[in-house]
CSV table of C-alpha atoms and ligand atoms in Angstrom, one decimal:
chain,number,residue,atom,x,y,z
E,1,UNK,CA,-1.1,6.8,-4.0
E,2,UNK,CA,-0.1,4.2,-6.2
E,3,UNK,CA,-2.3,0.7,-5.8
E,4,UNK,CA,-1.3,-2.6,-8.1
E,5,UNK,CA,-4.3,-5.0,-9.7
E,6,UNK,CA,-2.8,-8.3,-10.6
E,7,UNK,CA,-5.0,-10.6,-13.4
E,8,UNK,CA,-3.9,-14.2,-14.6
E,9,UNK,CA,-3.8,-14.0,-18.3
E,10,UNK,CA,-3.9,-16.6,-20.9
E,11,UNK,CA,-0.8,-15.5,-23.8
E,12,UNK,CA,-1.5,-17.3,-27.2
E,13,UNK,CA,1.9,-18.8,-28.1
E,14,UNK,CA,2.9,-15.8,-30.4
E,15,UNK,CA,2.5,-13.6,-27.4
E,16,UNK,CA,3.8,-16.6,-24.9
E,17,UNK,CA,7.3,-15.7,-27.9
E,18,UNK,CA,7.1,-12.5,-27.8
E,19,UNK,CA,6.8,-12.2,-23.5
E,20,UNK,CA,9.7,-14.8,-23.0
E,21,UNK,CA,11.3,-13.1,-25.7
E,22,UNK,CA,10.9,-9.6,-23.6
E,23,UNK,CA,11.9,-11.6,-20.0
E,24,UNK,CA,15.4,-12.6,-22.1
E,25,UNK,CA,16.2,-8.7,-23.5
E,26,UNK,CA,15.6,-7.2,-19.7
E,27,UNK,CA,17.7,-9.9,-18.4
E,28,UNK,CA,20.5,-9.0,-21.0
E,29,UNK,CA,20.1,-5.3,-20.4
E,30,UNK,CA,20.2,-5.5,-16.9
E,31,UNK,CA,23.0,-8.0,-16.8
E,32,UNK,CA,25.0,-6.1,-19.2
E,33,UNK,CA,24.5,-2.6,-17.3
E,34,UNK,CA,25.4,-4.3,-14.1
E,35,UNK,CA,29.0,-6.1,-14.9
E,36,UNK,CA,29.3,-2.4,-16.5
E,37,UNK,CA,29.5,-0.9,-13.3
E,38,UNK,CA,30.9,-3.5,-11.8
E,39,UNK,CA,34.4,-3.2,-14.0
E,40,UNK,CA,34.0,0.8,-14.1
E,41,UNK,CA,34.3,0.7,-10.3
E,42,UNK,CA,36.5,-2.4,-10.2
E,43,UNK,CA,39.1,-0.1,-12.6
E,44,UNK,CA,38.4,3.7,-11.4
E,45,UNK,CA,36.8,3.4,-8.2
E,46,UNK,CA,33.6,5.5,-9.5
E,47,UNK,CA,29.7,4.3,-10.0
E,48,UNK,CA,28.2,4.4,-13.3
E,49,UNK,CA,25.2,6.5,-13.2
E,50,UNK,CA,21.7,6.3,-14.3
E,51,UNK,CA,21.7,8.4,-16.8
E,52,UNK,CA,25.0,7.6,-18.8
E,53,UNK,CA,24.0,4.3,-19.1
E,54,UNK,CA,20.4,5.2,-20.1
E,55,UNK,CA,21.9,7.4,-23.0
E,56,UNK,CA,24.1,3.8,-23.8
E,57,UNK,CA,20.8,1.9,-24.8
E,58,UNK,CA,20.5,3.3,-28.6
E,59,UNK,CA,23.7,2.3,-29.5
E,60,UNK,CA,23.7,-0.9,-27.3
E,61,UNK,CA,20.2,-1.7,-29.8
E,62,UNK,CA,22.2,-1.1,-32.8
E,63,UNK,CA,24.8,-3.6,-31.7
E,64,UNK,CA,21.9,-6.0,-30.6
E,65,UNK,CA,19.5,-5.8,-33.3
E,66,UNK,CA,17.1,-8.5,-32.2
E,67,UNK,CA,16.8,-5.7,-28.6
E,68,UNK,CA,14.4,-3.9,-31.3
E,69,UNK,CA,12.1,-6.4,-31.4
E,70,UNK,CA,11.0,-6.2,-27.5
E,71,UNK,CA,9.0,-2.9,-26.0
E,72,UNK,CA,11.4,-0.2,-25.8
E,73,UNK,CA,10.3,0.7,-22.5
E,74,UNK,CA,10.7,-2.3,-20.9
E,75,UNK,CA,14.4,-2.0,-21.6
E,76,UNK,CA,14.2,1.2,-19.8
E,77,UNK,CA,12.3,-0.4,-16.7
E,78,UNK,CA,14.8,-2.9,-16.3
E,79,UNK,CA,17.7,-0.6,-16.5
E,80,UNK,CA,15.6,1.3,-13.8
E,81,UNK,CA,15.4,-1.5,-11.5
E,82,UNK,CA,19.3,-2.1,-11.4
E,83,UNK,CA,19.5,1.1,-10.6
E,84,UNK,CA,17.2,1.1,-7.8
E,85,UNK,CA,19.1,-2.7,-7.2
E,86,UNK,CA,22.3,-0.3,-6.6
E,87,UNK,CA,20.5,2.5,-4.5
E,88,UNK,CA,19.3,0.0,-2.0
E,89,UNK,CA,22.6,-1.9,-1.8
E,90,UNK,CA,24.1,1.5,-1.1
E,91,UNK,CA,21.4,2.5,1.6
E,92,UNK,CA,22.3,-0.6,3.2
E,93,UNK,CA,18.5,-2.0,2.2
E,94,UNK,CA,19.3,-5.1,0.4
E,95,UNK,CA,22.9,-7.3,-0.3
E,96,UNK,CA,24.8,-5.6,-4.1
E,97,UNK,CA,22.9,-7.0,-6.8
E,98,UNK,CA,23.5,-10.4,-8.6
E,99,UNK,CA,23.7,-10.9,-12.3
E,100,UNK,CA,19.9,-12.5,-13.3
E,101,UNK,CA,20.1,-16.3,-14.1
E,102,UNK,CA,18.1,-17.7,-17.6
E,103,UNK,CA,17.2,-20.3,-15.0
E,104,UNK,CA,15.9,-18.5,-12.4
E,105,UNK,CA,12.0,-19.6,-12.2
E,106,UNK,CA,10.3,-15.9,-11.5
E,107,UNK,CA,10.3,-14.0,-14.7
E,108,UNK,CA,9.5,-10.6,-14.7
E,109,UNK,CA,9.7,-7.7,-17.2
E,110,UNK,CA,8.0,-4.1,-16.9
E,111,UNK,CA,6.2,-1.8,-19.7
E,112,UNK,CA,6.4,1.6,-18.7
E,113,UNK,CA,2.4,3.2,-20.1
E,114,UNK,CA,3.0,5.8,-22.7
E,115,UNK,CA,-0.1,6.8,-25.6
E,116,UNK,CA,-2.5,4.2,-23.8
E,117,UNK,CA,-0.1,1.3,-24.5
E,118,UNK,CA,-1.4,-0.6,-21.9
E,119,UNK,CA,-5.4,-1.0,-21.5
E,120,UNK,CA,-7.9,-3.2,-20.3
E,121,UNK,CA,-11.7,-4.3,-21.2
E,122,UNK,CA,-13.7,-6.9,-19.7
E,123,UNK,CA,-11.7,-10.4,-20.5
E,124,UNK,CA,-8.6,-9.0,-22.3
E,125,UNK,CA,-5.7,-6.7,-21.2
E,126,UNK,CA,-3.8,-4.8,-23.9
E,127,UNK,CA,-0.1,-4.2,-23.6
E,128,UNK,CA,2.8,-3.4,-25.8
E,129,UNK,CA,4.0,-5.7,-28.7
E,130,UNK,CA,1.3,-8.0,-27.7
E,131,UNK,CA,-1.9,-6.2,-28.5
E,132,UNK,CA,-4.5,-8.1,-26.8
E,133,UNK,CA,-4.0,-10.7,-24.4
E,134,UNK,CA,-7.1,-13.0,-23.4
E,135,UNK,CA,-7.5,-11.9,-19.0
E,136,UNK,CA,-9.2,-12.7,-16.5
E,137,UNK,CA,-10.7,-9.4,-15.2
E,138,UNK,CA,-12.0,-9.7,-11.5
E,139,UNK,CA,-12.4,-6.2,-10.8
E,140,UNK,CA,-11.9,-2.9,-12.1
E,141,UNK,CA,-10.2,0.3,-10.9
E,142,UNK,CA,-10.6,4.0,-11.6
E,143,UNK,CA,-6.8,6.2,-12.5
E,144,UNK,CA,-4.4,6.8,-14.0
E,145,UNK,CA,-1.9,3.6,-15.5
E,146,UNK,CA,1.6,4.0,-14.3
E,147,UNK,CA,2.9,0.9,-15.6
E,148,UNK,CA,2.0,-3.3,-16.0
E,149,UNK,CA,4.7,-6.3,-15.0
E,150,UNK,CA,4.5,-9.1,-16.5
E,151,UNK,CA,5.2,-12.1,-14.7
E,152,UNK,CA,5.8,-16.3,-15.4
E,153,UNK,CA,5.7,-18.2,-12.0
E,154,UNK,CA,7.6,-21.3,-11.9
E,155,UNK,CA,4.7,-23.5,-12.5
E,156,UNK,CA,3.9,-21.6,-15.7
E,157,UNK,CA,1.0,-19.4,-15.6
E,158,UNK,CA,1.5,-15.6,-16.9
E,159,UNK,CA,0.0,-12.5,-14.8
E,160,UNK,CA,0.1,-9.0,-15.2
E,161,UNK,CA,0.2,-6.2,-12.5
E,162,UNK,CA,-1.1,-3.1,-13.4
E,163,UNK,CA,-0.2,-0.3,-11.2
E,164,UNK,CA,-2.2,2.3,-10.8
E,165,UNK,CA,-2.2,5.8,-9.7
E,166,UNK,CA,-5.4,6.4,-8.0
E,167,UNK,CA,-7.4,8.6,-5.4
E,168,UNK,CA,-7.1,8.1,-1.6
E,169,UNK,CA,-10.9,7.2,-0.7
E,170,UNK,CA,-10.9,7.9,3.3
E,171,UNK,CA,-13.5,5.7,5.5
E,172,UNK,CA,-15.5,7.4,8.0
E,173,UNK,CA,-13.8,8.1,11.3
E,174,UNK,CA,-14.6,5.4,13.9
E,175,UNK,CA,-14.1,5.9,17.8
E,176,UNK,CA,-12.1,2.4,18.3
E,177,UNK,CA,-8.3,2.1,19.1
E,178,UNK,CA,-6.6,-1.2,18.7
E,179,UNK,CA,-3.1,-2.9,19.8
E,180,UNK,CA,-1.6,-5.6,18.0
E,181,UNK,CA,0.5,-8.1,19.5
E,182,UNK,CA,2.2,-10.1,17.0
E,183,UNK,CA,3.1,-13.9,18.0
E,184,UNK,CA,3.8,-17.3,17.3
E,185,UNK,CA,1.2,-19.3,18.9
E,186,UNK,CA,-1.3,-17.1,18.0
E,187,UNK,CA,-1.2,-14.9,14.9
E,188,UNK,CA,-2.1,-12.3,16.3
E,189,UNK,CA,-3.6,-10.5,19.8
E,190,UNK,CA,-5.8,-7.7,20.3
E,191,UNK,CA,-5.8,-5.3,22.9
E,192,UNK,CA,-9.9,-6.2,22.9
E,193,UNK,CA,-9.2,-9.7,24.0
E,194,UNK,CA,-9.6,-11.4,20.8
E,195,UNK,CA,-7.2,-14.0,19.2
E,196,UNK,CA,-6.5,-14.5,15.8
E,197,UNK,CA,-5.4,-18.1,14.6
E,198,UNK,CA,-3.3,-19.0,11.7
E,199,UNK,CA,-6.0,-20.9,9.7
E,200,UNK,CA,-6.4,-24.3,9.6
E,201,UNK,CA,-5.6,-24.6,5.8
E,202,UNK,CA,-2.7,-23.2,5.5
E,203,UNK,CA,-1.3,-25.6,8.1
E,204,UNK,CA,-2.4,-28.7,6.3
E,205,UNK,CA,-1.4,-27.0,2.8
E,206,UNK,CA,1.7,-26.4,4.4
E,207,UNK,CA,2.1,-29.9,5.6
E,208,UNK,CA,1.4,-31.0,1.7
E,209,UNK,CA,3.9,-28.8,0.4
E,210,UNK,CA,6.7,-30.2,2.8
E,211,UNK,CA,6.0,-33.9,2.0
E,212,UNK,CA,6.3,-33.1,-1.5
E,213,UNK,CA,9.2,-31.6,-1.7
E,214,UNK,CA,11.0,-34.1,0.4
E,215,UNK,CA,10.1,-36.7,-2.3
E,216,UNK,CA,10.9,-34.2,-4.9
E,217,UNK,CA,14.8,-34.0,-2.9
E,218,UNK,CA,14.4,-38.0,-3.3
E,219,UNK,CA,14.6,-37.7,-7.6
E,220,UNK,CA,17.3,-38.0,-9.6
E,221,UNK,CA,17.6,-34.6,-11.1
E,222,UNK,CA,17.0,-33.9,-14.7
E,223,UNK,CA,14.5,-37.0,-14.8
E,224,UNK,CA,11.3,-36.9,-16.0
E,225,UNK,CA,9.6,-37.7,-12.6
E,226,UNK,CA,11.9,-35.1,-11.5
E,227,UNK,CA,10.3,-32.1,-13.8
E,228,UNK,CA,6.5,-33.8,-13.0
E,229,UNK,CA,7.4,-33.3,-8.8
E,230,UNK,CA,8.9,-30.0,-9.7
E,231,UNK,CA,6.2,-28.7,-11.4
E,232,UNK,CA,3.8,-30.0,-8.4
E,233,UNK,CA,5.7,-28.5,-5.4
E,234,UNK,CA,5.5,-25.2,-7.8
E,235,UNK,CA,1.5,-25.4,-7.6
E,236,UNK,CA,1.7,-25.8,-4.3
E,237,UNK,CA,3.6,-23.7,-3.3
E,238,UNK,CA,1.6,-20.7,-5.6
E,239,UNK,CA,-1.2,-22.3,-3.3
E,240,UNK,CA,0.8,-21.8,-0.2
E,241,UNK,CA,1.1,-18.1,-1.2
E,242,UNK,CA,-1.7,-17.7,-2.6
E,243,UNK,CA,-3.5,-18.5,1.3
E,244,UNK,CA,-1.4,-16.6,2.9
E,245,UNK,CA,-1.9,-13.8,1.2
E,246,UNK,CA,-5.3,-14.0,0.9
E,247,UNK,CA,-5.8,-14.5,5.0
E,248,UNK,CA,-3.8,-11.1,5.6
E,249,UNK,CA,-5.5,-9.1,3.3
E,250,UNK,CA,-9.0,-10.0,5.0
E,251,UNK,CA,-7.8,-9.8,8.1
E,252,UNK,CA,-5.9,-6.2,7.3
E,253,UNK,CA,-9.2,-5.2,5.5
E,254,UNK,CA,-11.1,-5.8,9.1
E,255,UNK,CA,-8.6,-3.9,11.5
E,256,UNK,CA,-8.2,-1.3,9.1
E,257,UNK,CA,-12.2,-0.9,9.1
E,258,UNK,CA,-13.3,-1.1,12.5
E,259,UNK,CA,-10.1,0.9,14.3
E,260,UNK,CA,-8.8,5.1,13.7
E,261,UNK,CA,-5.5,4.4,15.1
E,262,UNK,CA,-3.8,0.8,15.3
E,263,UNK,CA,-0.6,0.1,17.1
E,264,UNK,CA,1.9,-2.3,17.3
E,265,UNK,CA,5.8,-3.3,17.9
E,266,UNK,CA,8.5,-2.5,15.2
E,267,UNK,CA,9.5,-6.2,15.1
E,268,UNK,CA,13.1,-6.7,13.7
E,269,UNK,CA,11.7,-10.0,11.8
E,270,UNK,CA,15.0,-9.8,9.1
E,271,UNK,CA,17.0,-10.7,12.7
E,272,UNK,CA,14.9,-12.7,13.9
E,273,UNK,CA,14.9,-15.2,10.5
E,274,UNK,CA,18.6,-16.0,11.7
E,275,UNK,CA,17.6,-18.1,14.1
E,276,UNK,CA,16.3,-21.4,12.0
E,277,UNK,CA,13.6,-22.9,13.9
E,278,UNK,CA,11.9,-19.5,13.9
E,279,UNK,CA,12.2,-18.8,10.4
E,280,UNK,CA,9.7,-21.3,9.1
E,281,UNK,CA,6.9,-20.3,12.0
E,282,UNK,CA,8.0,-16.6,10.9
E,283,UNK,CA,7.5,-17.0,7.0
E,284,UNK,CA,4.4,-19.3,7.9
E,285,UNK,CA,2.5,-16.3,9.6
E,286,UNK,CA,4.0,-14.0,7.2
E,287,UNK,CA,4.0,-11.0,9.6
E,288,UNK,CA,6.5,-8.9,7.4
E,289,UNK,CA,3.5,-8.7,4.4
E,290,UNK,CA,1.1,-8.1,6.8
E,291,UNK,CA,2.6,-5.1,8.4
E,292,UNK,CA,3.2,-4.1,4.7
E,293,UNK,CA,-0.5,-4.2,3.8
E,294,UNK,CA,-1.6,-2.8,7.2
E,295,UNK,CA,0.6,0.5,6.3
E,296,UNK,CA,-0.9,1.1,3.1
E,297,UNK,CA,-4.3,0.1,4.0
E,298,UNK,CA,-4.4,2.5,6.8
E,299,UNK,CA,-2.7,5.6,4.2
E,300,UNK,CA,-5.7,4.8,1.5
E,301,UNK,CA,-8.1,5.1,4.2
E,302,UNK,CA,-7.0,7.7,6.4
E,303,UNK,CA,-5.9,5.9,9.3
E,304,UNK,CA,-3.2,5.9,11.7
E,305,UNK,CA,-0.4,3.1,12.0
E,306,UNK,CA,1.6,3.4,14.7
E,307,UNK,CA,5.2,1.5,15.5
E,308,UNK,CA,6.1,1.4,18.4
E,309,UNK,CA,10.0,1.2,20.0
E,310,UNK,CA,10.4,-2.8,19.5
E,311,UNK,CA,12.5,-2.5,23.0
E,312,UNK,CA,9.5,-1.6,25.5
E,313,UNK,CA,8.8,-4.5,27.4
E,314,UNK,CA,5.2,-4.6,26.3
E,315,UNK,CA,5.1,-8.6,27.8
E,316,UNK,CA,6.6,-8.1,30.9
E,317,UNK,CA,4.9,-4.6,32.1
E,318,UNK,CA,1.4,-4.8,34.2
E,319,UNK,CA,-1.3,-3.1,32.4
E,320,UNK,CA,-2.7,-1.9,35.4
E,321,UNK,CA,-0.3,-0.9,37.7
E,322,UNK,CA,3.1,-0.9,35.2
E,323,UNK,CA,4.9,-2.9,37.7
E,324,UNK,CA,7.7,-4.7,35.6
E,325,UNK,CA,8.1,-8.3,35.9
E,326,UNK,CA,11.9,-9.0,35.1
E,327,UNK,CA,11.8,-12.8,34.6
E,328,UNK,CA,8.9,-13.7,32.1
E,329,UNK,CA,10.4,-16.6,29.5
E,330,UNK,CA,8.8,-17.3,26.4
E,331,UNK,CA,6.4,-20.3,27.8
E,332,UNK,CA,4.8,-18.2,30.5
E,333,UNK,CA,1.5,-17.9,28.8
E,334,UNK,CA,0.0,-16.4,31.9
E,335,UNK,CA,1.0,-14.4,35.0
E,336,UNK,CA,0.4,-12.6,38.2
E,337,UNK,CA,1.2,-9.4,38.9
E,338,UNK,CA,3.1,-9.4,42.6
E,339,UNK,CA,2.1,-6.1,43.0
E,340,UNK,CA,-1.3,-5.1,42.1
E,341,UNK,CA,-3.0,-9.0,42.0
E,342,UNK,CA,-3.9,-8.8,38.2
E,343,UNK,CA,-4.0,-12.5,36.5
E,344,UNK,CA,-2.5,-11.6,32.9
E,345,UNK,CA,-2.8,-13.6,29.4
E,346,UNK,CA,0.5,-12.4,28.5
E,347,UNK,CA,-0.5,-12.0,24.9
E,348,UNK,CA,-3.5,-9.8,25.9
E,349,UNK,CA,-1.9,-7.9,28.4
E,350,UNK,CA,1.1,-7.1,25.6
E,351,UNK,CA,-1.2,-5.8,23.3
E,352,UNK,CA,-2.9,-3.8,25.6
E,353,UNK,CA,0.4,-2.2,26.3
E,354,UNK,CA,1.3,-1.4,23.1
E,355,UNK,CA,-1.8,0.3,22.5
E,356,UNK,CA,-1.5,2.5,25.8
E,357,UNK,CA,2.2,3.2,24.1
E,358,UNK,CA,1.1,4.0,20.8
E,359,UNK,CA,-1.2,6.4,21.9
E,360,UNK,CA,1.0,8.0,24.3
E,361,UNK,CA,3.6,8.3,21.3
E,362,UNK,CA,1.1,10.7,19.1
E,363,UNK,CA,-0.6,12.3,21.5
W,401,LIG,ZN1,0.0,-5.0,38.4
């Protein structure tokens, strides 16, 4: 199982040279692989592979000397990732891949980990061409390294992901079964009853963030008070992120701790971000990462995640006597069943359905 630690670190400016230096070269590489296959298939109708291009990158560094100076690896990774660019475009995963902009404001680059290249003590991480960099270790992991990304968010601050291959560490079994129903006005319901709110912060953050970037919309571009708001609605936004992620991996952390098996709907959310005035609630409550984390939380610990068939009318059917109520509209936020008497929170009485589901599904 592979599991990624992520630590801000603090580059001195050689090493700030040398990692901007290392964002440029994987940009080229990959740029230059990709209108490669791009022409060869534009001309012959064929797709370049992996490997011929991988066998292209010693004479491609003799042609571009100053490619020597970078990690050689990291030339490797990023030739890697265009081809996993083209696998997914091909698997009908992702749209065909773009050429990478000097502008764009993520920066990324990879190192693969070959003769302990990459390391870590208490306050400093080593990695290649840079030796040490000054870190901010806030934990520590047991495995084997696998590989370390570094990244440049748009407000400036450098990170490095270390991913690790490690263990699978199994909790004790517990007797509890849980349904999840995933929603707007609530971020989530349990089949137990209980509702979980989208925290406070992250609301008023949110608010923050939009108010800024409406006055940074209000700048002339390319000003200096233009940069400044830029650079503000950046921090905020890491903020934004930063909350969000931070409430889902708590609340993951508990459902994955107190339930064996946890259930809920297959939500199509890349259809549903068509529709605009959902998109913003749907990115706010970040359901998508959540899922994510709730899947490999539940593999590390040896529990079951089940998805169930995002068609089964999980709000509309009666949890006690599965009578079918045809006409339930979004605002309904409670109901009676006509048939058996039962008053129904809808969000409840969803969730308690898609747990029955689930269960039925694996038995
Ligand atoms: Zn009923």
């Amino acid at each position: 199982m592979n599991k990624a630690y992520k630590f801000r670190i603090y580059p001195s400016e050689n090493q700030i040279n040398v990692i901007e230096n290392s964002f440029g070269c994987s940009r080229f590489v990959y740029n230059h692989f990709l209108n490669q296959r791009n022409e060869v298939y534009k001309d012959k109708k064929i797709c370049v592979k992996y490997t011929e291009q991988q066998n292209q990158l010693p004479s491609m560094k003799k042609e571009f000397v100053w490619l020597k100076e970078v990690d050689s690896t990291s030339l490797q990774m990023s030739l890697r990732n265009l081809d996993t660019a083209f696998k997914n475009f091909f698997e009908g995963r992702a749209d065909r891949p773009k050429f990478k902009s000097r502008r764009n404001n993520y920066k990324t680059y990879t190192s693969n980990f070959v003769n302990n290249n990459i390391d870590i003590k208490k306050d400093k991480i080593k990695f290649p061409k840079l030796k040490w960099i000054k870190a901010k270790v806030h934990r520590y992991f047991h495995g084997r390294i696998i590989n370390g990304t570094i990244s440049k968010t748009p407000s400036g601050k450098y990170f490095v992901s270390i991913c690790v291959e490690t263990e699978i560490e199994p909790l004790e079994k517990v007797t509890e079964n849980i349904g999840l129903d995933l929603g707007l006005s609530y971020f989530a319901t349990l089949s137990n009853g209980e509702k979980i709110e989208n925290p406070k912060y992250l609301k008023k953050s949110l608010n923050k963030l939009t108010r800024e970037q409406r006055k940074l919309s209000s700048k002339q571009q390319g000003s200096n008070n233009f940069h400044k708001q830029r650079v503000k609605v950046a921090k905020l936004y890491e903020r934004v992120a930063n909350q969000r992620i931070d409430f889902i991996h708590k609340l993951s952390k508990r459902i994955i701790s107190e339930n064996q098996v946890i259930v809920l709907e297959d939500l199509a959310v890349k259809n549903m971000m068509k529709n605009d005035k959902l998109a913003q609630s749907i990115s706010d409550v970040c359901w998508h990462k959540f899922i994510t984390m709730l899947e490999y939380k539940a593999k590390w610990c040896g529990r079951k995640l089940h998805k169930i068939d995002r068609w089964y009318p999980s709000s509309k059917t009666c949890n006690e006597c599965d009578y079918i109520m045809e006409d339930i509209t979004l605002h309904i936020r409670e109901w009676k069943c006509p048939q058996c008497g039962s008053i129904h929170d809808r969000d409840i009485n969803a969730s308690k359905n898609i747990l029955r589901q689930g269960l039925l599904d694996i038995a």
